[in-house]
PDB file of C-alpha atoms in Angstrom:
ATOM      1  CA  MET A   1      59.294  19.674  33.059  1.00 35.00           C
ATOM      2  CA  SER A   2      59.435  23.477  33.454  1.00 35.00           C
ATOM      3  CA  ASN A   3      60.944  26.037  35.972  1.00 36.00           C
ATOM      4  CA  GLU A   4      61.560  29.523  36.462  1.00 37.00           C
ATOM      5  CA  PHE A   5      64.236  29.387  33.799  1.00 37.00           C
ATOM      6  CA  GLY A   6      62.120  27.713  31.175  1.00 38.00           C
ATOM      7  CA  GLY A   7      62.770  24.014  31.610  1.00 39.00           C
ATOM      8  CA  LEU A   8      65.840  22.166  30.889  1.00 37.00           C
ATOM      9  CA  PHE A   9      65.273  22.348  27.348  1.00 38.00           C
ATOM     10  CA  GLY A  10      64.946  26.289  27.351  1.00 43.00           C
ATOM     11  CA  ILE A  11      68.104  26.898  28.662  1.00 44.00           C
ATOM     12  CA  VAL A  12      69.861  25.300  25.595  1.00 43.00           C
ATOM     13  CA  GLN A  13      67.312  27.030  23.707  1.00 42.00           C
ATOM     14  CA  GLU A  14      67.993  30.620  25.285  1.00 44.00           C
ATOM     15  CA  LEU A  15      71.453  29.840  25.305  1.00 42.00           C
ATOM     16  CA  PHE A  16      72.254  29.725  21.719  1.00 41.00           C
ATOM     17  CA  GLU A  17      69.822  32.172  20.061  1.00 43.00           C
ATOM     18  CA  GLY A  18      71.016  35.045  18.114  1.00 39.00           C
ATOM     19  CA  GLU A  19      73.948  35.579  15.692  1.00 37.00           C
ATOM     20  CA  GLN A  20      75.397  38.237  17.777  1.00 37.00           C
ATOM     21  CA  PRO A  21      79.670  37.858  18.023  1.00 46.00           C
ATOM     22  CA  VAL A  22      81.090  37.949  21.260  1.00 65.00           C
ATOM     23  CA  SER A  23      82.536  41.638  20.861  1.00 65.00           C
ATOM     24  CA  GLY A  24      79.169  43.027  22.052  1.00 74.00           C
ATOM     25  CA  GLY A  25      79.149  40.903  25.374  1.00 85.00           C
ATOM     26  CA  ALA A  26      79.608  41.313  29.002  1.00 92.00           C
ATOM     27  CA  VAL A  27      83.249  40.797  29.977  1.00 94.00           C
ATOM     28  CA  TYR A  28      83.960  38.959  33.456  1.00 94.00           C
ATOM     29  CA  ASP A  29      87.289  39.580  35.379  1.00 92.00           C
ATOM     30  CA  ILE A  30      88.230  36.801  38.078  1.00 86.00           C
ATOM     31  CA  ASP A  31      91.225  37.339  39.931  1.00 80.00           C
ATOM     32  CA  GLU A  32      92.126  33.887  41.834  1.00 70.00           C
ATOM     33  CA  LYS A  33      94.820  33.822  44.616  1.00 60.00           C
ATOM     34  CA  PHE A  34      97.448  30.696  44.436  1.00 52.00           C
ATOM     35  CA  PHE A  35      97.658  30.946  48.286  1.00 51.00           C
ATOM     36  CA  SER A  36      93.968  31.431  49.344  1.00 52.00           C
ATOM     37  CA  PRO A  37      92.912  29.318  52.438  1.00 50.00           C
ATOM     38  CA  THR A  38      89.544  28.826  51.118  1.00 54.00           C
ATOM     39  CA  HIS A  39      90.156  28.754  47.267  1.00 64.00           C
ATOM     40  CA  ASP A  40      86.704  30.700  46.966  1.00 79.00           C
ATOM     41  CA  PHE A  41      86.950  33.671  44.583  1.00 84.00           C
ATOM     42  CA  TRP A  42      84.688  36.500  43.301  1.00 90.00           C
ATOM     43  CA  ILE A  43      83.697  36.878  39.738  1.00 93.00           C
ATOM     44  CA  LYS A  44      83.265  40.940  39.078  1.00 94.00           C
ATOM     45  CA  ARG A  45      81.580  42.802  36.094  1.00 95.00           C
ATOM     46  CA  GLY A  46      82.715  46.310  36.061  1.00 93.00           C
ATOM     47  CA  GLY A  47      84.242  46.186  39.447  1.00 91.00           C
ATOM     48  CA  GLU A  48      81.062  44.900  40.760  1.00 95.00           C
ATOM     49  CA  ARG A  49      80.957  41.215  42.411  1.00 95.00           C
ATOM     50  CA  VAL A  50      78.518  39.685  40.474  1.00 96.00           C
ATOM     51  CA  PHE A  51      79.171  35.672  41.083  1.00 96.00           C
ATOM     52  CA  GLN A  52      81.112  33.731  43.600  1.00 92.00           C
ATOM     53  CA  VAL A  53      82.883  30.460  43.330  1.00 90.00           C
ATOM     54  CA  ASP A  54      82.831  28.282  46.302  1.00 87.00           C
ATOM     55  CA  GLU A  55      85.324  25.654  45.779  1.00 80.00           C
ATOM     56  CA  LYS A  56      84.576  22.908  48.286  1.00 68.00           C
ATOM     57  CA  MET A  57      88.677  21.852  48.630  1.00 54.00           C
ATOM     58  CA  PHE A  58      87.808  18.967  51.075  1.00 49.00           C
ATOM     59  CA  SER A  59      85.085  17.336  49.144  1.00 50.00           C
ATOM     60  CA  PHE A  60      86.094  14.060  47.707  1.00 50.00           C
ATOM     61  CA  SER A  61      84.336  14.566  44.459  1.00 55.00           C
ATOM     62  CA  GLY A  62      85.953  17.958  43.638  1.00 66.00           C
ATOM     63  CA  VAL A  63      82.707  20.291  43.845  1.00 83.00           C
ATOM     64  CA  ILE A  64      82.736  23.588  42.537  1.00 89.00           C
ATOM     65  CA  ALA A  65      79.753  25.957  43.219  1.00 92.00           C
ATOM     66  CA  LEU A  66      78.714  29.116  41.271  1.00 94.00           C
ATOM     67  CA  GLN A  67      76.766  31.342  43.432  1.00 95.00           C
ATOM     68  CA  ASP A  68      75.148  34.776  43.601  1.00 96.00           C
ATOM     69  CA  PRO A  69      76.076  37.105  45.802  1.00 95.00           C
ATOM     70  CA  GLU A  70      73.868  36.177  48.643  1.00 95.00           C
ATOM     71  CA  GLY A  71      75.446  32.736  48.381  1.00 93.00           C
ATOM     72  CA  ASN A  72      72.679  31.071  46.664  1.00 96.00           C
ATOM     73  CA  GLU A  73      73.692  28.383  44.321  1.00 95.00           C
ATOM     74  CA  LEU A  74      73.273  28.493  40.635  1.00 97.00           C
ATOM     75  CA  TYR A  75      74.832  25.800  38.751  1.00 97.00           C
ATOM     76  CA  ARG A  76      77.233  22.995  40.620  1.00 94.00           C
ATOM     77  CA  ILE A  77      80.516  20.934  38.883  1.00 93.00           C
ATOM     78  CA  SER A  78      80.862  17.348  40.302  1.00 89.00           C
ATOM     79  CA  GLU A  79      83.725  15.034  38.977  1.00 79.00           C
ATOM     80  CA  LYS A  80      83.223  11.496  38.413  1.00 70.00           C
ATOM     81  CA  ILE A  81      85.772   9.700  39.997  1.00 66.00           C
ATOM     82  CA  MET A  82      87.949   6.685  38.903  1.00 59.00           C
ATOM     83  CA  THR A  83      87.126   6.889  34.962  1.00 61.00           C
ATOM     84  CA  LEU A  84      89.869   6.683  32.246  1.00 63.00           C
ATOM     85  CA  ARG A  85      88.563   9.723  31.006  1.00 68.00           C
ATOM     86  CA  ASP A  86      88.016  13.227  32.624  1.00 79.00           C
ATOM     87  CA  ILE A  87      84.386  13.847  33.011  1.00 90.00           C
ATOM     88  CA  ARG A  88      82.519  16.308  35.315  1.00 92.00           C
ATOM     89  CA  TYR A  89      78.663  17.272  35.768  1.00 94.00           C
ATOM     90  CA  ILE A  90      77.057  20.092  35.524  1.00 96.00           C
ATOM     91  CA  LYS A  91      73.904  20.459  37.678  1.00 96.00           C
ATOM     92  CA  ARG A  92      71.358  23.079  38.983  1.00 96.00           C
ATOM     93  CA  GLY A  93      69.886  21.697  42.047  1.00 94.00           C
ATOM     94  CA  GLU A  94      69.745  18.390  41.643  1.00 92.00           C
ATOM     95  CA  GLN A  95      68.871  17.675  38.080  1.00 95.00           C
ATOM     96  CA  THR A  96      72.303  17.188  35.765  1.00 96.00           C
ATOM     97  CA  ILE A  97      72.025  19.284  32.893  1.00 96.00           C
ATOM     98  CA  ALA A  98      75.290  19.038  31.253  1.00 96.00           C
ATOM     99  CA  THR A  99      78.145  16.338  31.138  1.00 95.00           C
ATOM    100  CA  VAL A 100      81.537  17.683  30.029  1.00 95.00           C
ATOM    101  CA  LYS A 101      84.361  15.633  28.630  1.00 93.00           C
ATOM    102  CA  LYS A 102      87.921  16.128  28.010  1.00 89.00           C
ATOM    103  CA  ALA A 103      89.195  14.832  24.554  1.00 87.00           C
ATOM    104  CA  LEU A 104      91.153  11.920  25.381  1.00 80.00           C
ATOM    105  CA  PHE A 105      94.250  12.796  22.944  1.00 76.00           C
ATOM    106  CA  SER A 106      94.856  16.341  21.775  1.00 71.00           C
ATOM    107  CA  PRO A 107      98.477  17.717  21.624  1.00 72.00           C
ATOM    108  CA  LEU A 108      99.045  21.397  22.410  1.00 75.00           C
ATOM    109  CA  VAL A 109      95.485  21.874  22.538  1.00 84.00           C
ATOM    110  CA  TYR A 110      92.709  21.457  25.145  1.00 87.00           C
ATOM    111  CA  LYS A 111      89.641  20.132  23.899  1.00 91.00           C
ATOM    112  CA  PHE A 112      86.269  19.739  26.105  1.00 93.00           C
ATOM    113  CA  THR A 113      82.721  18.928  24.705  1.00 95.00           C
ATOM    114  CA  VAL A 114      79.885  19.861  26.849  1.00 97.00           C
ATOM    115  CA  THR A 115      76.671  17.917  26.242  1.00 97.00           C
ATOM    116  CA  PHE A 116      73.649  18.822  27.443  1.00 97.00           C
ATOM    117  CA  GLU A 117      70.569  16.228  28.499  1.00 93.00           C
ATOM    118  CA  ASN A 118      68.766  17.071  25.222  1.00 93.00           C
ATOM    119  CA  GLY A 119      71.938  16.176  23.033  1.00 95.00           C
ATOM    120  CA  ALA A 120      72.955  19.978  22.237  1.00 95.00           C
ATOM    121  CA  GLU A 121      76.731  20.577  22.481  1.00 96.00           C
ATOM    122  CA  ILE A 122      79.146  23.304  23.182  1.00 95.00           C
ATOM    123  CA  HIS A 123      82.870  22.922  22.419  1.00 96.00           C
ATOM    124  CA  VAL A 124      85.630  24.503  24.536  1.00 94.00           C
ATOM    125  CA  GLU A 125      89.062  24.418  22.848  1.00 92.00           C
ATOM    126  CA  GLY A 126      92.257  26.329  24.289  1.00 87.00           C
ATOM    127  CA  ASN A 127      95.800  26.556  23.202  1.00 82.00           C
ATOM    128  CA  ILE A 128      98.206  25.216  25.814  1.00 72.00           C
ATOM    129  CA  THR A 129     100.712  27.809  25.306  1.00 73.00           C
ATOM    130  CA  ASP A 130      98.719  31.020  25.216  1.00 72.00           C
ATOM    131  CA  HIS A 131      96.412  30.349  27.642  1.00 75.00           C
ATOM    132  CA  GLN A 132      93.163  31.453  25.550  1.00 85.00           C
ATOM    133  CA  TYR A 133      90.184  29.506  25.102  1.00 89.00           C
ATOM    134  CA  ALA A 134      87.014  29.746  22.920  1.00 93.00           C
ATOM    135  CA  ILE A 135      83.425  28.430  23.816  1.00 95.00           C
ATOM    136  CA  THR A 136      81.475  27.620  20.805  1.00 95.00           C
ATOM    137  CA  TYR A 137      78.081  26.454  19.506  1.00 94.00           C
ATOM    138  CA  GLY A 138      78.482  25.092  16.262  1.00 91.00           C
ATOM    139  CA  GLU A 139      80.228  27.513  14.224  1.00 89.00           C
ATOM    140  CA  GLN A 140      79.632  30.718  16.440  1.00 92.00           C
ATOM    141  CA  GLU A 141      82.124  31.698  18.744  1.00 94.00           C
ATOM    142  CA  ILE A 142      79.836  32.722  22.063  1.00 95.00           C
ATOM    143  CA  ALA A 143      82.668  33.100  24.747  1.00 94.00           C
ATOM    144  CA  HIS A 144      86.067  33.916  24.943  1.00 93.00           C
ATOM    145  CA  ILE A 145      88.469  33.096  27.916  1.00 90.00           C
ATOM    146  CA  SER A 146      91.676  34.545  28.542  1.00 89.00           C
ATOM    147  CA  ARG A 147      94.459  34.191  31.083  1.00 81.00           C
ATOM    148  CA  GLU A 148      97.062  36.096  32.706  1.00 78.00           C
ATOM    149  CA  TRP A 149      99.822  34.853  35.231  1.00 68.00           C
ATOM    150  CA  SER A 150     101.215  37.117  37.870  1.00 63.00           C
ATOM    151  CA  LEU A 151     103.501  36.051  40.576  1.00 62.00           C
ATOM    152  CA  LEU A 152     100.853  35.482  43.400  1.00 63.00           C
ATOM    153  CA  SER A 153      97.326  35.128  41.010  1.00 68.00           C
ATOM    154  CA  GLU A 154      95.902  34.165  38.061  1.00 75.00           C
ATOM    155  CA  HIS A 155      93.630  36.462  36.306  1.00 82.00           C
ATOM    156  CA  TYR A 156      90.929  35.694  33.789  1.00 85.00           C
ATOM    157  CA  SER A 157      88.954  37.767  31.574  1.00 90.00           C
ATOM    158  CA  VAL A 158      85.972  35.916  30.119  1.00 93.00           C
ATOM    159  CA  LYS A 159      83.871  37.541  27.418  1.00 94.00           C
ATOM    160  CA  ILE A 160      80.299  36.297  26.597  1.00 95.00           C
ATOM    161  CA  ALA A 161      78.350  37.036  24.147  1.00 94.00           C
ATOM    162  CA  PRO A 162      74.658  38.954  24.317  1.00 93.00           C
ATOM    163  CA  GLY A 163      71.866  36.737  25.287  1.00 90.00           C
ATOM    164  CA  GLN A 164      73.725  34.138  26.564  1.00 93.00           C
ATOM    165  CA  ASP A 165      73.009  32.451  30.324  1.00 95.00           C
ATOM    166  CA  ASP A 166      76.078  34.048  31.678  1.00 96.00           C
ATOM    167  CA  ALA A 167      75.888  31.849  34.710  1.00 96.00           C
ATOM    168  CA  LEU A 168      76.058  28.949  32.780  1.00 96.00           C
ATOM    169  CA  ILE A 169      78.731  29.951  30.666  1.00 95.00           C
ATOM    170  CA  LEU A 170      81.034  30.876  33.922  1.00 95.00           C
ATOM    171  CA  THR A 171      80.176  27.430  35.314  1.00 94.00           C
ATOM    172  CA  ILE A 172      81.421  25.972  32.015  1.00 94.00           C
ATOM    173  CA  ALA A 173      84.517  27.909  32.065  1.00 90.00           C
ATOM    174  CA  ALA A 174      85.323  27.349  35.711  1.00 88.00           C
ATOM    175  CA  CYS A 175      84.684  23.484  34.859  1.00 88.00           C
ATOM    176  CA  ALA A 176      87.256  23.588  31.860  1.00 85.00           C
ATOM    177  CA  GLU A 177      89.844  25.714  33.577  1.00 82.00           C
ATOM    178  CA  ALA A 178      89.268  23.029  36.633  1.00 81.00           C
ATOM    179  CA  MET A 179      90.229  20.129  34.411  1.00 81.00           C
ATOM    180  CA  VAL A 180      93.029  22.003  32.621  1.00 78.00           C
ATOM    181  CA  LEU A 181      94.561  22.087  36.102  1.00 71.00           C
ATOM    182  CA  ASP A 182      93.901  18.714  37.190  1.00 66.00           C
ATOM    183  CA  ASP A 183      96.484  17.822  34.268  1.00 62.00           C
TER     184      ASP A 183
END
């Protein structure tokens, strides 16, 4: 099973190649307005709009889509309804490529496990009080998320290590943040 991205197993392999630290990677800025009627927002790199987050507010399943600037869907997050544990799915097209599960009990720390279809795992862990999150594969931090609040908006900065699938990492970050905000 292959596609333009090297197939499902190629995604995870490409995602984790290299041992470079996050400090040398791309930085994305996200400004989300609290009172936006559409709840859609742009992800920018160096002031340029590179991705759009389209949150389907009236969707029963809580769908969030990451799109390129032309509106083409790259990844979609859907929520599993009526479960004891908070579970989301990341899809590319109609294919589920990963499952995101929130830890059942983790006081003062948010913990998520992203399990890909081939068994590879990414972990997202963040401190509730300082709004800092790390996305790791094994012992290597592949992305770092920081969140700042202002009166009318939230600002996120996501730093991603070189060689990663930035759109996928940003989708994982959006998924984790949506799960945090649902609490």
